[in-house]
Short mmCIF file of C-alpha atoms in Angstrom, two decimals:
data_model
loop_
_atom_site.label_atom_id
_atom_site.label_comp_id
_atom_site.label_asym_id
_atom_site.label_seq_id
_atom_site.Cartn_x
_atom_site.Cartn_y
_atom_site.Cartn_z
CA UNK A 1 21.27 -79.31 -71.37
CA UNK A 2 24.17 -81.90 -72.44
CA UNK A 3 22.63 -84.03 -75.03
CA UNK A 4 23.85 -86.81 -74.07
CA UNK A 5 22.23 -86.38 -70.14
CA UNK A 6 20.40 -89.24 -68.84
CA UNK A 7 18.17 -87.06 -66.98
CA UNK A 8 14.14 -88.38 -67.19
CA UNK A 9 13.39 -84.35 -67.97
CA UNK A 10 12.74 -84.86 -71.74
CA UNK A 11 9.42 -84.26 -73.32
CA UNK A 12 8.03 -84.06 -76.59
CA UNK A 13 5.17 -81.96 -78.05
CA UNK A 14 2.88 -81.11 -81.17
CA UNK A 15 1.49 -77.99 -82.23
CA UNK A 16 -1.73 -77.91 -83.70
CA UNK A 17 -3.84 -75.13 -85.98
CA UNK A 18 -7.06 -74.38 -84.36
CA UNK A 19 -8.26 -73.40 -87.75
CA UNK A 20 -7.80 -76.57 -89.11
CA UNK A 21 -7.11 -78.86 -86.60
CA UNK A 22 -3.93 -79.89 -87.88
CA UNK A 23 -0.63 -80.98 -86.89
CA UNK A 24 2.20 -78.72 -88.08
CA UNK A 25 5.19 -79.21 -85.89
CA UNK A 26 6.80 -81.48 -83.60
CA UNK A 27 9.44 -80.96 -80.95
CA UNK A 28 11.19 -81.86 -77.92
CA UNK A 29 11.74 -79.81 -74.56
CA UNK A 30 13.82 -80.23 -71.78
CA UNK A 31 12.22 -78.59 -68.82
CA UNK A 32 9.44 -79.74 -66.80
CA UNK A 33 8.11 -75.89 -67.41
CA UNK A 34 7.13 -77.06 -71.02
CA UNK A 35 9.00 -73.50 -71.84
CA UNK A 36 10.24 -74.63 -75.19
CA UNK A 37 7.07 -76.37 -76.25
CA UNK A 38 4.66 -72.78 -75.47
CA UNK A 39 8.06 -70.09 -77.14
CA UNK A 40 7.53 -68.48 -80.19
CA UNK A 41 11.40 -67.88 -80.55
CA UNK A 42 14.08 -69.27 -82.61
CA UNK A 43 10.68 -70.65 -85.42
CA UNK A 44 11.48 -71.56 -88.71
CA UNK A 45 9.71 -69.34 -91.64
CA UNK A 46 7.09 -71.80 -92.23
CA UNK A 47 6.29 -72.31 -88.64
CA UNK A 48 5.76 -68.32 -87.89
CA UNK A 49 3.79 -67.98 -91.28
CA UNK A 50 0.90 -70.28 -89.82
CA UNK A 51 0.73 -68.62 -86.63
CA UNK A 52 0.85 -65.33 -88.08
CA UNK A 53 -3.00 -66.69 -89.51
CA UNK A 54 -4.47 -68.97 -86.99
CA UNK A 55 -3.88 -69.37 -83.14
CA UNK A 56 -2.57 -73.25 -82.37
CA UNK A 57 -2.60 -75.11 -79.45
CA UNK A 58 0.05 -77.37 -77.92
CA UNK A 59 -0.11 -80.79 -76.67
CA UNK A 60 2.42 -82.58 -74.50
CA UNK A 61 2.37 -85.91 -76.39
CA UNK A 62 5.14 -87.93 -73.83
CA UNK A 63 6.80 -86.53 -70.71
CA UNK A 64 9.53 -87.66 -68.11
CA UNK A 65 11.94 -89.23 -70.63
CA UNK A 66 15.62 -88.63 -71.57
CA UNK A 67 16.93 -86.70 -74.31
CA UNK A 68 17.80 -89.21 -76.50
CA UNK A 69 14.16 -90.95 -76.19
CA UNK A 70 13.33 -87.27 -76.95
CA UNK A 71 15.41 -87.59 -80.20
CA UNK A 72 13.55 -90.91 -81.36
CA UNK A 73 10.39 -90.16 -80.45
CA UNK A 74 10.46 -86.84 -82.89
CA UNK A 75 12.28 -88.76 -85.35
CA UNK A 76 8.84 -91.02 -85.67
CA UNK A 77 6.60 -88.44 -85.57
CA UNK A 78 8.22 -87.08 -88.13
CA UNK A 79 8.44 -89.55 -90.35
CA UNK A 80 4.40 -90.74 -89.75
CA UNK A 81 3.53 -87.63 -90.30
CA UNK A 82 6.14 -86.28 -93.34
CA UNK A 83 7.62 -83.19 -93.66
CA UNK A 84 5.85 -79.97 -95.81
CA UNK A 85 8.90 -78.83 -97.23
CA UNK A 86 9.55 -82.32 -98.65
CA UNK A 87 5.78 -82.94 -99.72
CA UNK A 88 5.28 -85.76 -97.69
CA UNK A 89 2.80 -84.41 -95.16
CA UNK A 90 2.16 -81.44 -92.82
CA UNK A 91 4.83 -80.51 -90.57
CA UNK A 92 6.77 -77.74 -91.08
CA UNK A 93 10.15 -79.12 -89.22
CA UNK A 94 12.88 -78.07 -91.61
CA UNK A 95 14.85 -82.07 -90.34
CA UNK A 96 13.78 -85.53 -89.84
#
């Protein structure tokens, strides 16, 4: 998808350890399958060493928005939440 489409086909997601009950990752999708949001491919190191532990489940947190109210949207989460690498909270996204 062109990132700059206008398209309302946006979405973005969380994933969330069932051991814990914590959020580790954010994301956006732009399918109304959700396909991006439920893949296990293209993960960053971090991401596929939780799941290699504990099972997760995924929430669709807002749907039926462009791609560049994708972009913000992950951009806050983000930054509520803080990124593990930078040890400011729990996600695992590797950018803001």
């Amino acid at each position: 998808m062109n990132k700059d489409n206008k398209e309302n086909n946006c979405y973005v997601y969380r994933h969330i350890r069932n051991d814990t009950n914590e959020i580790f990752y954010i994301g956006i999708g732009s399918t109304s399958l959700f396909k991006r949001a439920y893949s296990k491919h293209n993960r960053n190191t971090y991401w596929k060493n939780i799941v290699k532990f504990t099972d997760y489940t995924v929430e669709i947190l807002i749907e039926d928005i462009d791609w560049l109210t994708a972009c913000e949207k992950e951009i806050e989460f983000i930054k509520l939440y803080g990124r593990k690498d930078l040890k400011l909270g729990t996600f695992v996204n590797m950018t803001d």
